[in-house]
Structure formats: structure tokens, C-alpha cells
CSV table of C-alpha atoms and ligand atoms in Angstrom, one decimal:
chain,number,residue,atom,x,y,z
A,256,UNK,CA,81.8,99.2,96.7
A,257,UNK,CA,81.6,98.5,100.1
A,258,UNK,CA,80.3,96.1,102.1
A,259,UNK,CA,79.6,95.7,105.2
A,260,UNK,CA,80.7,92.6,106.3
A,261,UNK,CA,78.5,90.5,109.2
A,262,UNK,CA,80.2,89.0,111.9
A,263,UNK,CA,81.6,91.3,114.4
A,264,UNK,CA,81.0,94.8,114.5
A,265,UNK,CA,84.5,97.1,115.5
A,266,UNK,CA,82.3,100.0,118.1
A,267,UNK,CA,85.1,100.9,120.1
A,268,UNK,CA,86.6,104.4,119.0
A,269,UNK,CA,90.6,104.8,120.0
A,270,UNK,CA,89.7,106.7,123.9
A,271,UNK,CA,87.1,103.7,124.1
A,272,UNK,CA,89.7,101.1,123.2
A,273,UNK,CA,93.0,102.6,125.5
A,274,UNK,CA,90.8,101.9,128.4
A,275,UNK,CA,89.4,98.8,126.8
A,276,UNK,CA,92.9,98.0,126.5
A,277,UNK,CA,93.6,98.5,130.0
A,278,UNK,CA,90.4,96.8,131.8
A,279,UNK,CA,91.5,94.2,129.3
A,280,UNK,CA,95.4,94.3,131.3
A,281,UNK,CA,94.5,93.9,134.0
A,282,UNK,CA,90.8,92.1,134.7
A,283,UNK,CA,90.5,90.0,131.8
A,284,UNK,CA,93.4,88.8,130.3
A,285,UNK,CA,92.2,85.9,128.3
A,286,UNK,CA,89.3,87.9,126.6
A,287,UNK,CA,89.2,87.8,122.8
A,288,UNK,CA,88.1,91.2,121.9
A,289,UNK,CA,88.9,94.3,119.1
A,290,UNK,CA,93.0,95.3,119.7
A,291,UNK,CA,94.0,98.7,119.4
A,292,UNK,CA,96.8,97.3,117.7
A,293,UNK,CA,98.4,99.0,115.1
A,294,UNK,CA,101.3,95.8,114.9
A,295,UNK,CA,100.8,92.0,114.6
A,296,UNK,CA,104.7,90.5,115.9
A,297,UNK,CA,105.6,86.8,115.8
A,298,UNK,CA,104.2,86.4,120.1
A,299,UNK,CA,101.3,88.9,118.5
A,300,UNK,CA,98.9,86.8,115.5
A,301,UNK,CA,95.9,88.0,114.8
A,302,UNK,CA,92.8,86.5,115.3
A,303,UNK,CA,89.2,86.6,113.2
A,304,UNK,CA,87.1,88.3,116.1
A,305,UNK,CA,90.6,90.7,116.5
A,306,UNK,CA,91.0,94.3,114.3
A,307,UNK,CA,94.8,96.3,113.9
A,308,UNK,CA,94.4,99.8,113.8
A,309,UNK,CA,96.9,103.2,112.4
A,310,UNK,CA,98.3,104.9,115.0
A,311,UNK,CA,95.8,107.9,114.1
A,312,UNK,CA,93.7,105.7,114.1
A,313,UNK,CA,92.6,106.1,110.1
A,314,UNK,CA,92.6,102.6,108.2
A,315,UNK,CA,91.6,99.1,110.6
A,316,UNK,CA,93.0,96.0,108.8
A,317,UNK,CA,90.8,93.0,109.8
A,318,UNK,CA,88.9,89.5,108.6
A,319,UNK,CA,85.6,90.6,106.8
A,320,UNK,CA,83.1,87.4,104.7
A,321,UNK,CA,81.4,89.8,102.4
A,322,UNK,CA,77.7,89.1,102.6
A,323,UNK,CA,77.9,86.6,104.7
A,324,UNK,CA,79.4,85.0,101.5
A,325,UNK,CA,81.1,82.1,103.7
A,326,UNK,CA,84.3,83.9,101.9
A,327,UNK,CA,86.7,85.2,104.8
A,328,UNK,CA,89.0,87.5,103.9
A,329,UNK,CA,92.3,90.3,105.6
A,330,UNK,CA,91.0,93.5,104.3
A,331,UNK,CA,92.2,96.8,105.0
A,332,UNK,CA,90.0,99.8,105.3
A,333,UNK,CA,88.7,103.1,106.7
A,334,UNK,CA,88.8,103.1,110.0
A,335,UNK,CA,85.9,105.9,110.7
A,336,UNK,CA,83.5,105.2,107.5
A,337,UNK,CA,80.7,103.6,108.7
A,338,UNK,CA,80.0,102.1,105.6
A,339,UNK,CA,82.4,99.8,104.9
A,340,UNK,CA,85.2,101.1,102.2
A,341,UNK,CA,88.4,97.5,102.3
A,342,UNK,CA,91.1,99.4,99.9
A,343,UNK,CA,92.4,96.1,99.6
A,344,UNK,CA,92.5,92.7,100.0
A,345,UNK,CA,95.1,90.3,101.3
A,346,UNK,CA,93.8,87.0,99.8
A,347,UNK,CA,91.5,88.0,97.4
A,348,UNK,CA,91.4,85.0,95.2
A,349,UNK,CA,91.9,82.6,97.6
A,350,UNK,CA,88.7,82.7,100.1
A,351,UNK,CA,89.4,81.4,104.3
A,352,UNK,CA,86.2,79.9,103.5
A,353,UNK,CA,83.6,78.6,106.9
A,354,UNK,CA,84.7,74.8,106.4
A,355,UNK,CA,88.3,75.8,106.7
A,356,UNK,CA,88.0,76.7,110.0
A,357,UNK,CA,88.9,80.0,111.7
A,358,UNK,CA,92.0,81.8,109.9
A,359,UNK,CA,94.5,83.6,111.9
A,360,UNK,CA,96.9,86.3,110.5
A,361,UNK,CA,100.4,85.8,111.9
A,362,UNK,CA,104.1,86.4,111.5
A,363,UNK,CA,106.1,82.7,110.3
A,364,UNK,CA,109.2,81.5,111.1
A,365,UNK,CA,111.3,82.8,107.5
A,366,UNK,CA,110.3,86.1,109.2
A,367,UNK,CA,107.0,86.6,106.8
A,368,UNK,CA,103.6,87.5,107.2
A,369,UNK,CA,101.1,84.6,106.7
A,370,UNK,CA,97.2,83.7,106.7
A,371,UNK,CA,96.6,80.6,107.9
A,372,UNK,CA,93.6,78.4,107.7
A,373,UNK,CA,92.5,76.2,110.8
A,374,UNK,CA,93.9,73.2,109.7
A,375,UNK,CA,97.4,75.6,109.5
A,376,UNK,CA,97.7,75.4,105.9
A,377,UNK,CA,99.0,78.7,105.2
A,378,UNK,CA,96.9,79.8,102.0
A,379,UNK,CA,98.4,83.5,101.4
A,380,UNK,CA,101.5,85.0,102.4
A,381,UNK,CA,104.0,87.6,101.6
A,382,UNK,CA,106.5,87.4,99.4
A,383,UNK,CA,109.8,88.4,101.2
A,384,UNK,CA,112.7,86.9,100.3
A,385,UNK,CA,115.3,87.7,101.8
A,386,UNK,CA,116.3,86.6,105.6
A,387,UNK,CA,115.8,88.6,108.0
A,388,UNK,CA,115.3,88.1,111.9
A,389,UNK,CA,113.3,89.4,113.8
A,390,UNK,CA,109.8,91.2,112.2
A,391,UNK,CA,106.8,92.7,113.5
A,392,UNK,CA,103.9,93.3,110.1
A,393,UNK,CA,102.3,97.3,111.1
A,394,UNK,CA,99.5,99.0,110.0
A,395,UNK,CA,100.4,102.7,108.7
A,396,UNK,CA,97.9,105.7,108.6
A,397,UNK,CA,98.3,105.9,105.1
A,398,UNK,CA,96.7,102.7,104.8
A,399,UNK,CA,100.0,101.3,103.9
A,400,UNK,CA,100.6,97.7,105.8
A,401,UNK,CA,104.7,96.6,105.5
A,402,UNK,CA,106.5,94.4,107.3
A,403,UNK,CA,110.4,95.4,108.8
A,404,UNK,CA,112.3,94.5,111.1
A,405,UNK,CA,111.6,94.8,114.3
A,406,UNK,CA,113.5,97.9,114.7
A,407,UNK,CA,114.2,99.7,111.6
A,408,UNK,CA,111.3,102.2,110.3
A,409,UNK,CA,112.9,103.4,107.3
A,410,UNK,CA,110.3,103.1,104.1
A,411,UNK,CA,113.7,102.4,101.6
A,412,UNK,CA,114.2,98.8,104.2
A,413,UNK,CA,110.3,97.3,103.9
A,414,UNK,CA,111.1,93.7,103.3
A,415,UNK,CA,106.9,93.9,101.7
A,416,UNK,CA,104.3,96.1,101.9
A,417,UNK,CA,101.1,96.1,100.9
A,418,UNK,CA,101.2,99.2,98.2
A,419,UNK,CA,103.5,97.2,95.8
A,420,UNK,CA,100.7,95.0,95.6
A,421,UNK,CA,97.2,96.9,94.8
A,422,UNK,CA,93.8,95.3,95.1
A,423,UNK,CA,91.4,97.6,93.3
A,424,UNK,CA,91.9,101.0,95.1
A,425,UNK,CA,94.3,103.8,94.8
A,426,UNK,CA,95.6,105.4,98.0
A,427,UNK,CA,97.5,108.4,97.8
A,428,UNK,CA,101.1,107.8,98.4
A,429,UNK,CA,100.2,104.6,96.6
A,430,UNK,CA,102.1,104.3,93.0
A,431,UNK,CA,100.9,102.8,89.3
A,432,UNK,CA,104.2,101.8,87.4
A,433,UNK,CA,106.9,99.9,87.7
A,434,UNK,CA,109.7,99.2,89.0
A,435,UNK,CA,113.1,97.7,87.4
A,436,UNK,CA,115.1,96.9,90.6
A,437,UNK,CA,112.3,94.6,91.8
A,438,UNK,CA,110.5,93.5,89.1
A,439,UNK,CA,107.0,94.9,89.8
A,440,UNK,CA,104.3,96.5,88.0
A,441,UNK,CA,101.6,98.1,90.2
A,442,UNK,CA,98.6,98.4,88.6
A,443,UNK,CA,94.5,98.2,90.4
A,444,UNK,CA,92.2,95.8,88.8
A,445,UNK,CA,88.0,95.5,89.8
A,446,UNK,CA,86.8,93.1,91.9
A,447,UNK,CA,84.7,90.0,89.9
A,448,UNK,CA,81.8,91.4,91.8
A,449,UNK,CA,80.9,94.0,94.2
A,450,UNK,CA,80.4,91.2,96.9
A,451,UNK,CA,83.5,89.1,95.6
A,452,UNK,CA,87.4,91.2,96.1
A,453,UNK,CA,89.0,87.8,93.3
A,454,UNK,CA,90.2,89.9,90.4
A,455,UNK,CA,88.1,91.0,87.5
A,456,UNK,CA,88.3,90.9,84.3
A,457,UNK,CA,89.0,94.9,84.4
A,458,UNK,CA,92.8,96.3,85.3
A,459,UNK,CA,94.4,100.1,84.8
A,460,UNK,CA,97.9,100.1,84.1
A,461,UNK,CA,100.7,102.0,82.8
A,462,UNK,CA,102.6,101.7,80.6
A,463,UNK,CA,105.9,103.7,79.4
A,464,UNK,CA,106.8,102.8,76.4
A,465,UNK,CA,107.0,106.2,74.5
A,466,UNK,CA,105.0,108.7,76.7
A,467,UNK,CA,103.9,106.8,80.3
A,468,UNK,CA,100.0,107.0,79.3
A,469,UNK,CA,97.2,104.3,81.3
A,470,UNK,CA,95.2,101.9,79.9
A,471,UNK,CA,91.5,100.8,81.4
A,472,UNK,CA,91.1,97.1,80.1
A,473,UNK,CA,89.1,93.8,80.1
A,474,UNK,CA,91.1,91.1,80.0
A,475,UNK,CA,93.5,92.1,77.3
A,476,UNK,CA,91.4,95.1,75.3
A,477,UNK,CA,91.9,98.8,75.5
A,478,UNK,CA,89.1,100.0,77.3
A,479,UNK,CA,90.2,103.7,77.8
A,480,UNK,CA,93.8,105.2,77.6
A,481,UNK,CA,94.3,108.7,79.5
A,482,UNK,CA,96.1,110.2,76.8
A,483,UNK,CA,100.5,110.7,77.5
A,484,UNK,CA,102.1,112.3,80.6
A,485,UNK,CA,102.3,115.1,79.4
A,486,UNK,CA,104.8,117.0,82.4
A,487,UNK,CA,101.7,118.3,84.0
A,488,UNK,CA,99.0,115.3,83.1
A,489,UNK,CA,97.4,113.2,81.1
A,490,UNK,CA,97.2,114.0,78.0
A,491,UNK,CA,93.0,113.3,77.5
A,492,UNK,CA,92.7,114.2,81.5
A,493,UNK,CA,92.7,117.7,81.0
A,494,UNK,CA,90.4,118.2,84.4
A,495,UNK,CA,93.5,117.0,86.0
A,496,UNK,CA,94.8,120.4,87.1
A,497,UNK,CA,96.5,120.7,90.0
A,498,UNK,CA,93.9,122.4,92.6
A,499,UNK,CA,94.2,123.6,96.7
A,500,UNK,CA,93.0,119.5,97.5
A,501,UNK,CA,95.1,117.2,95.0
A,502,UNK,CA,98.3,117.2,93.9
A,503,UNK,CA,99.5,114.4,90.5
A,504,UNK,CA,102.8,113.1,89.9
A,505,UNK,CA,104.6,111.2,87.8
A,506,UNK,CA,108.0,110.5,89.1
A,507,UNK,CA,110.8,109.4,87.1
A,508,UNK,CA,114.2,108.0,88.8
A,509,UNK,CA,116.4,105.5,87.3
A,510,UNK,CA,114.6,102.4,88.1
A,511,UNK,CA,111.2,103.3,88.6
A,512,UNK,CA,108.5,105.2,86.6
A,513,UNK,CA,105.3,105.2,88.4
A,514,UNK,CA,101.9,107.8,89.4
A,515,UNK,CA,101.2,108.6,91.8
A,516,UNK,CA,98.4,111.1,93.9
A,517,UNK,CA,98.4,113.2,97.2
A,518,UNK,CA,96.5,115.3,99.6
A,519,UNK,CA,97.5,118.6,100.9
A,520,UNK,CA,95.3,117.7,104.3
A,521,UNK,CA,95.7,114.4,105.8
A,522,UNK,CA,92.3,114.1,106.9
A,523,UNK,CA,90.2,114.3,103.3
A,524,UNK,CA,90.1,111.1,101.4
A,525,UNK,CA,90.3,110.9,98.4
A,526,UNK,CA,90.7,107.3,96.5
A,527,UNK,CA,91.3,105.7,92.8
A,528,UNK,CA,89.6,103.1,91.5
A,529,UNK,CA,88.6,100.2,88.7
A,530,UNK,CA,84.8,98.9,89.7
A,531,UNK,CA,84.5,95.5,89.4
A,532,UNK,CA,81.7,96.9,86.2
A,533,UNK,CA,84.5,99.0,84.2
A,534,UNK,CA,85.6,101.8,85.1
A,535,UNK,CA,88.2,104.1,86.5
A,536,UNK,CA,86.8,106.3,89.0
A,537,UNK,CA,87.6,108.5,91.9
A,538,UNK,CA,85.5,109.3,95.2
A,539,UNK,CA,85.6,112.1,97.4
A,540,UNK,CA,84.9,111.7,100.9
A,541,UNK,CA,82.2,114.4,102.0
A,542,UNK,CA,82.7,114.4,105.9
A,543,UNK,CA,78.9,115.9,106.3
A,544,UNK,CA,77.3,114.2,104.7
A,545,UNK,CA,79.0,110.5,105.1
A,546,UNK,CA,79.1,109.4,101.8
A,547,UNK,CA,81.2,109.5,99.2
A,548,UNK,CA,81.3,111.5,96.1
A,549,UNK,CA,82.3,110.3,92.5
A,550,UNK,CA,84.3,113.0,91.4
A,551,UNK,CA,85.4,112.1,88.0
A,552,UNK,CA,85.1,108.8,86.0
A,553,UNK,CA,86.3,107.6,82.8
A,554,UNK,CA,85.0,106.3,80.0
A,555,UNK,CA,82.6,109.7,80.7
A,556,UNK,CA,81.9,110.4,77.2
A,557,UNK,CA,82.0,108.1,73.4
A,558,UNK,CA,85.0,110.1,72.6
A,559,UNK,CA,86.7,108.6,75.5
A,560,UNK,CA,86.3,105.1,73.7
A,561,UNK,CA,89.9,103.7,73.0
A,562,UNK,CA,90.2,104.2,69.1
A,563,UNK,CA,86.7,105.4,69.0
A,564,UNK,CA,87.2,107.1,65.2
A,565,UNK,CA,90.3,105.4,64.6
A,566,UNK,CA,93.3,106.2,62.5
A,567,UNK,CA,93.9,109.6,62.0
A,568,UNK,CA,90.9,110.3,62.9
A,569,UNK,CA,89.8,112.8,65.8
A,570,UNK,CA,86.5,113.1,68.1
A,571,UNK,CA,84.8,115.6,69.6
A,572,UNK,CA,82.1,116.1,70.7
A,573,UNK,CA,80.9,118.9,70.7
A,574,UNK,CA,80.0,117.9,66.8
A,575,UNK,CA,77.7,115.0,65.7
A,576,UNK,CA,78.6,112.5,64.6
A,577,UNK,CA,81.5,113.0,66.9
A,578,UNK,CA,84.8,111.8,64.1
A,579,UNK,CA,86.2,113.3,61.6
A,580,UNK,CA,89.2,112.6,60.2
A,581,UNK,CA,92.8,115.0,60.3
A,582,UNK,CA,93.1,117.7,57.0
A,583,UNK,CA,94.1,115.9,54.4
A,584,UNK,CA,92.5,112.8,55.0
A,585,UNK,CA,89.1,111.4,54.0
A,586,UNK,CA,87.2,108.0,55.8
A,587,UNK,CA,88.3,104.3,55.0
A,588,UNK,CA,84.7,102.7,55.1
A,589,UNK,CA,83.0,105.9,53.6
A,590,UNK,CA,79.7,103.3,53.9
A,591,UNK,CA,80.1,102.4,57.8
A,592,UNK,CA,80.9,106.0,58.3
A,593,UNK,CA,77.9,107.7,57.5
A,594,UNK,CA,76.4,105.1,60.0
A,595,UNK,CA,78.6,106.9,62.2
A,596,UNK,CA,80.8,103.8,62.6
A,597,UNK,CA,84.8,106.0,62.8
A,598,UNK,CA,86.3,102.9,63.9
A,599,UNK,CA,87.8,101.9,60.8
A,600,UNK,CA,89.2,105.6,60.4
A,601,UNK,CA,90.8,107.8,57.6
A,602,UNK,CA,93.4,107.7,55.0
A,603,UNK,CA,95.4,110.0,52.9
A,604,UNK,CA,93.8,111.8,50.7
A,605,UNK,CA,96.0,114.3,49.9
A,606,UNK,CA,98.8,113.4,48.4
A,607,UNK,CA,102.4,114.2,50.3
A,608,UNK,CA,105.4,115.9,48.7
A,609,UNK,CA,107.8,116.1,52.1
A,610,UNK,CA,110.2,119.3,51.5
A,611,UNK,CA,107.1,121.3,50.2
A,612,UNK,CA,104.9,119.9,53.9
A,613,UNK,CA,103.5,122.3,56.2
A,614,UNK,CA,101.7,121.9,59.7
A,615,UNK,CA,99.4,122.8,61.1
A,616,UNK,CA,99.5,123.6,65.0
A,617,UNK,CA,95.6,121.7,66.4
A,618,UNK,CA,94.9,123.5,69.6
A,619,UNK,CA,93.3,121.6,72.8
A,620,UNK,CA,94.3,118.1,71.7
A,621,UNK,CA,94.9,114.4,73.4
A,622,UNK,CA,98.1,113.6,72.2
A,623,UNK,CA,97.8,110.5,70.1
A,624,UNK,CA,99.1,107.3,71.0
A,625,UNK,CA,102.6,106.5,72.3
A,626,UNK,CA,103.6,103.8,72.9
A,627,UNK,CA,106.1,103.8,68.8
A,628,UNK,CA,106.3,107.3,68.5
A,629,UNK,CA,110.1,108.7,69.3
A,630,UNK,CA,110.6,111.1,72.0
A,631,UNK,CA,114.1,112.5,73.6
A,632,UNK,CA,112.8,115.0,76.5
A,633,UNK,CA,116.0,117.3,75.8
A,634,UNK,CA,115.2,118.5,72.6
A,635,UNK,CA,114.0,121.5,72.2
A,636,UNK,CA,111.2,123.0,69.7
A,637,UNK,CA,112.7,124.5,66.9
A,638,UNK,CA,114.9,120.6,67.1
A,639,UNK,CA,111.9,119.1,67.2
A,640,UNK,CA,109.8,121.1,64.3
A,641,UNK,CA,113.2,120.6,62.3
A,642,UNK,CA,113.3,116.9,62.6
A,643,UNK,CA,110.1,115.8,61.9
A,644,UNK,CA,109.7,118.7,59.0
A,645,UNK,CA,113.1,116.0,57.4
A,646,UNK,CA,111.7,112.6,57.8
A,647,UNK,CA,109.3,112.2,55.5
A,648,UNK,CA,107.6,109.4,57.2
A,649,UNK,CA,106.5,112.1,60.5
A,650,UNK,CA,102.8,112.2,60.7
A,651,UNK,CA,102.9,115.1,63.7
A,652,UNK,CA,104.9,116.1,66.0
A,653,UNK,CA,104.3,118.4,69.8
A,654,UNK,CA,106.8,119.6,73.0
A,655,UNK,CA,106.7,115.9,75.5
A,656,UNK,CA,106.7,118.8,78.2
A,657,UNK,CA,104.3,121.0,78.8
A,658,UNK,CA,105.1,122.2,81.5
A,659,UNK,CA,106.0,126.5,81.3
A,660,UNK,CA,106.6,127.2,77.8
A,661,UNK,CA,107.0,124.0,76.7
A,662,UNK,CA,110.2,121.5,76.2
A,663,UNK,CA,111.0,117.9,74.6
A,664,UNK,CA,110.1,116.4,72.0
A,665,UNK,CA,107.8,114.1,70.7
A,666,UNK,CA,107.5,113.2,67.4
A,667,UNK,CA,105.4,110.4,65.6
A,668,UNK,CA,106.2,108.0,62.3
A,669,UNK,CA,103.7,105.7,63.0
A,670,UNK,CA,99.8,105.8,63.1
A,671,UNK,CA,98.0,108.8,64.9
A,672,UNK,CA,95.3,107.2,66.9
A,673,UNK,CA,93.1,107.9,69.9
A,674,UNK,CA,92.8,111.4,68.7
A,675,UNK,CA,90.5,113.7,71.3
A,676,UNK,CA,89.6,117.4,70.2
A,677,UNK,CA,88.9,118.8,73.6
A,678,UNK,CA,87.5,122.9,74.4
A,679,UNK,CA,89.4,126.0,74.4
A,680,UNK,CA,87.2,125.4,78.0
A,681,UNK,CA,88.2,122.1,78.5
A,682,UNK,CA,92.0,122.6,78.1
A,683,UNK,CA,94.2,119.9,75.7
A,684,UNK,CA,97.2,120.5,74.3
A,685,UNK,CA,99.0,121.9,70.5
A,686,UNK,CA,100.3,118.9,68.9
A,687,UNK,CA,101.3,119.9,65.1
A,688,UNK,CA,100.2,117.7,62.1
A,689,UNK,CA,102.4,117.8,59.0
A,690,UNK,CA,99.6,118.9,55.9
A,691,UNK,CA,100.3,118.7,52.1
A,692,UNK,CA,100.7,122.4,50.9
A,693,UNK,CA,97.6,122.3,49.1
A,694,UNK,CA,96.0,122.3,52.5
A,695,UNK,CA,98.8,125.1,54.4
A,696,UNK,CA,96.2,127.8,54.3
A,697,UNK,CA,93.0,125.0,54.1
A,698,UNK,CA,89.7,126.6,56.2
A,699,UNK,CA,90.2,123.7,59.1
A,700,UNK,CA,88.3,122.3,62.7
A,701,UNK,CA,87.9,126.1,64.7
A,702,UNK,CA,91.6,126.8,66.5
A,703,UNK,CA,93.1,126.1,64.9
A,704,UNK,CA,96.2,128.0,62.7
A,705,UNK,CA,98.4,126.5,59.3
A,706,UNK,CA,101.7,127.6,59.0
B,35,NAG,C1,79.4,81.2,107.8
B,35,NAG,O1,79.9,80.7,109.2
B,35,NAG,C2,79.4,82.6,109.9
B,35,NAG,C3,79.0,82.4,111.5
B,35,NAG,O2,78.8,81.3,111.5
B,35,NAG,C4,77.7,82.2,109.4
B,35,NAG,O3,76.6,82.9,109.4
B,35,NAG,C5,76.6,82.1,108.1
B,35,NAG,O4,76.1,82.1,107.3
B,35,NAG,C6,78.1,80.7,107.6
B,35,NAG,N1,78.0,80.5,105.3
B,35,NAG,C7,77.8,80.0,105.1
B,35,NAG,C8,78.0,79.9,103.9
B,35,NAG,O5,77.8,78.7,105.6
B,36,NAG,C1,109.0,119.4,82.7
B,36,NAG,O1,109.1,120.2,82.8
B,36,NAG,C2,109.0,121.2,84.3
B,36,NAG,C3,109.7,122.4,84.2
B,36,NAG,O2,111.2,122.0,82.9
B,36,NAG,C4,110.1,119.9,84.9
B,36,NAG,O3,110.7,120.4,86.5
B,36,NAG,C5,110.3,119.1,85.0
B,36,NAG,O4,110.2,117.6,85.6
B,36,NAG,C6,109.6,117.7,83.6
B,36,NAG,N1,109.3,116.8,83.7
B,36,NAG,C7,109.0,115.9,82.8
B,36,NAG,C8,107.8,114.3,83.4
B,36,NAG,O5,110.1,115.2,82.5
B,37,NAG,C1,92.4,119.7,107.4
B,37,NAG,O1,90.7,120.2,107.1
B,37,NAG,C2,90.4,120.1,108.5
B,37,NAG,C3,89.5,119.8,108.7
B,37,NAG,O2,88.7,119.9,107.1
B,37,NAG,C4,91.1,121.3,109.4
B,37,NAG,O3,90.2,121.4,110.4
B,37,NAG,C5,92.1,121.7,109.3
B,37,NAG,O4,93.1,122.2,109.5
B,37,NAG,C6,93.3,121.1,108.0
B,37,NAG,N1,94.8,120.9,108.2
B,37,NAG,C7,95.5,121.7,107.8
B,37,NAG,C8,96.8,121.2,107.7
B,37,NAG,O5,95.3,122.2,106.4
B,38,NAG,C1,112.3,108.9,60.9
B,38,NAG,O1,112.0,108.9,62.1
B,38,NAG,C2,112.0,106.8,62.0
B,38,NAG,C3,111.6,107.3,63.7
B,38,NAG,O2,112.7,107.5,64.8
B,38,NAG,C4,113.4,106.4,61.7
B,38,NAG,O3,113.3,105.0,62.2
B,38,NAG,C5,113.7,106.1,60.5
B,38,NAG,O4,115.0,106.2,60.7
B,38,NAG,C6,113.9,108.4,60.1
B,38,NAG,N1,113.7,108.0,58.8
B,38,NAG,C7,114.5,109.4,58.1
B,38,NAG,C8,114.9,109.6,57.0
B,38,NAG,O5,115.6,109.9,59.7
């Protein structure tokens, strides 16, 4: 996702800009040119040929036009990456056009930021409703563009921030998830095409029903589910282990539930993005080679596709065909199944008896979709086992948090959907599945134990 914009080029490095600025102030006070300032104030708007640069020159904000399309946008990109990589767009659905004339980004009378076209019409604005007094809009080194009171840099007091309105990219420190206090549900959504930042068909959004899980959708249809957050990672992303470079976290406070990530060294760039082609992709910038390297992406294989093997089906890329049924189940639609379309899933063939049923511990699993599951983070494993055992409609249970020895309880009394079997090398976690007494001890999939 890069768009080399036509128009002017910003070739001044920061130091040069300072000299240039001094030069300007002393000698050419009326010349318009890129100014290395990091904020817009009521008396200093931003013109089409100017940019803001964050204080350590990591990010830049200004106007751009993808491939001389005649459509102009206000966006944020990395200052020092030559191949312009736009990470945020203010007016993605309402571009300025050549015919509406030169735009300007400024602070309006009500203290909000406005993008105003050549006729003076506002085509985009920040949406703070507080009456704030004198305000300043500043581009921070995190890539966050914030509106704040003139002398107040406290994060909690920001009146508006671009991090609350993501485009297609999640940067370190940005939140994917909701804030019940402000009613915001922050999610990322694709550009329409490589050169049109308008909101496209693909989105990646967090769902906090049951255990938190994020879904990649095409319009309203789920394409891929990350698997439930299990205290360490999303259970469908076993490779998502904390590394020396990056930390993933899920944060729950009184009013907020969100996923975020951070890098241990701010000179390393990483971004998570929904591409216009419909993939969720993480890129890392490799400074020595000057490329964005695709570090991870999804869906990456057949088993990443949502409900590939239907209810009670398990997807496993190490076998062929990839779908198999849970122990005690058989294909619902034998013909389609034999033709390798597993989406109708499986039905129970061995009746349960409730009290005499046993459980099968299935290792290295992606947990079933959990939006209608019962969750209690305070329950012990034994309590969870007992609760599932005495509730005949409980089909499976697991620890809701696998940190350390594991804790909490998640229990499914509805269909088990979107399960996946990983290998030991890939990882995954233990899921305990209810089976008829006669199936306890059946030879089952590798790495499974019955008890
Ligand atoms: C818009 O204006 C720019 C600069 O004047 C020009 O290069 C470009 O061709 C114009 N685009 C359209 C679609 O008119
Ligand atoms: C998971 O358990 C660990 C260790 O007890 C705890 O620090 C962490 O907050 C828990 N995470 C969640 C999401 O409950
Ligand atoms: C961050 O990375 C740079 C470049 O590799 C290195 O010079 C610097 O020491 C690192 N900083 C920290 C705090 O690790
Ligand atoms: C079984 O669990 C479900 C979900 O928590 C609950 O609605 C139902 O009442 C339980 N049934 C029994 C018999 O406990």
C-alpha cells in the first residue's frame, strides 16, 4: 500500500529544515514551503504545499494525491521512508478535487480541526464536542495526530485523536476495540483500491462477546477469525509469541477492551494492515534493505478460512483432505464431504448419556468461536470440569487464560465452530471435548488423550 504522490517532494531532512526555517524567517517571510513544524494553531493553518513533521521526525502529515488522480487527501506517512507509506487518511471518503481548489487544514472557530476547500466549504472535521478554548493540533512521534488545549499535553485530556479513527493500519500503541465511555469501536478497514483510500469491503474488528476475538470480514461475511484471546495470544495465531522485538497485549479496563501491540525499539517500524485484496498483514520495515517485509498474514492456508469444516469439524492442514469430525461425530453431508467440501460440518453419531460421558483432551487446538460461550475468569480448572460435566449440553470447555498453569473457564453449550488442529511445533492449546463413554479410549487423532 503505497502511493507515490505527485505534487511536491519533501527533500529536506530535519536539520536542513531548521536552517531553511531560519532562512525563511530572516529573509523570505512570505515564501510558502514545507515547514518542519509539528502543530497547527488557530493562527497557523496548513496549506497544500506544507507538512507537519513530528518532533523526532518519525512521521509527517500533509496533503497527497494518489497517482495524480486529482483527488486530494490529508494523510500521515513515515517521514524517512522514501516509498510513501500512508498510515492514516483524514478524509478518505470525501477527497478534495482539483475543481474544488486548493484546500487548507485549520483550526475552526469551535476549536476543531477542519479541512476546508477552495470555496471555504468544510469537507472534513475532527468531531470533538467539548467547548475547549484555544486548541492546537499536533503530530506526535507515535503517528498520532491529536487535538488538545494549548497548554495541556495530558493524554487523557486530548479532545480528539486520529488513533481513535483508524484507516487501514494499526500502528504500535493504537487500539483495536471499544471504549464504552466514548462509544467508539476502533477497527481497521481496507482502502478500496491501491490508489483509492475510500473505505473498501474488508474490515478487521474486535468482538468481545464470550472471549475476545477479532474477525476479518468482507462486508458482513466473516472470512477469518483470529481465535479467542487466551491471555497470551489469539488462539488461532500460535506464531504470535512475544519476541525480542514486539509485544502483543489485550487490555481490559472498566470502560475499555482492546488489542494493541508495542515495539521495544522505536527505530523499528511495524504495522498491521487490512489490504484492499482482503488480507490481514503485518509488515516490518527492514532499514538496511529499504523494504516492507511481510512478517505474517492471514488467511494463509485453507484452515484459516472461517468455518472451513463446519460445526463440530476440525481443520488440519497436515492431513488430506483437511477436514475431520470430532470423535463421536460423522459428516452431515457425506457427498459434499467426500468431494472435499467440509462446510456442512458434522453431526453426532454416538449418543451421549450425560452422567457417564467422558472428556477428550485435544492438544494444540484453535479454540472454537466463543461469542455465545460461557466465560468465568475466576473459576478454577476443577470447577470448570465439574460444571461442564454436570451440564449435559456442555460440549467442550477450556482454560480461558493459559498464562502459567492456566486459569479461568470457558464452556460451550452451543455448536463448536471454526476449530483447527495445529501441530506441536506450531502450538495451540488444550480443548476438552465431551464424548460418549464408549468413545473414551478410542484411538483418536495424534496427541489426544482421553480421560
Ligand atoms: C490535478 O492538478 C494537478 C496539479 O495541477 C495536475 O497535475 C493533475 O493532472 C490534475 N488532475 C486532474 C485529474 O485534473
Ligand atoms: C491471565 O493470567 C495472568 C496470570 O494470572 C494475569 O496476569 C493476566 O491478567 C490474565 N489475563 C487475562 C486476560 O485475564
Ligand atoms: C534500537 O535499534 C538501534 C538500531 O538497531 C540501535 O542502535 C539502538 O541501540 C536500539 N535501542 C535500544 C534501546 O535497544
Ligand atoms: C447449562 O449451561 C448453559 C449455559 O451456561 C445454561 O444456560 C443452562 O442453564 C445450563 N444447564 C444446566 C442444566 O445447568
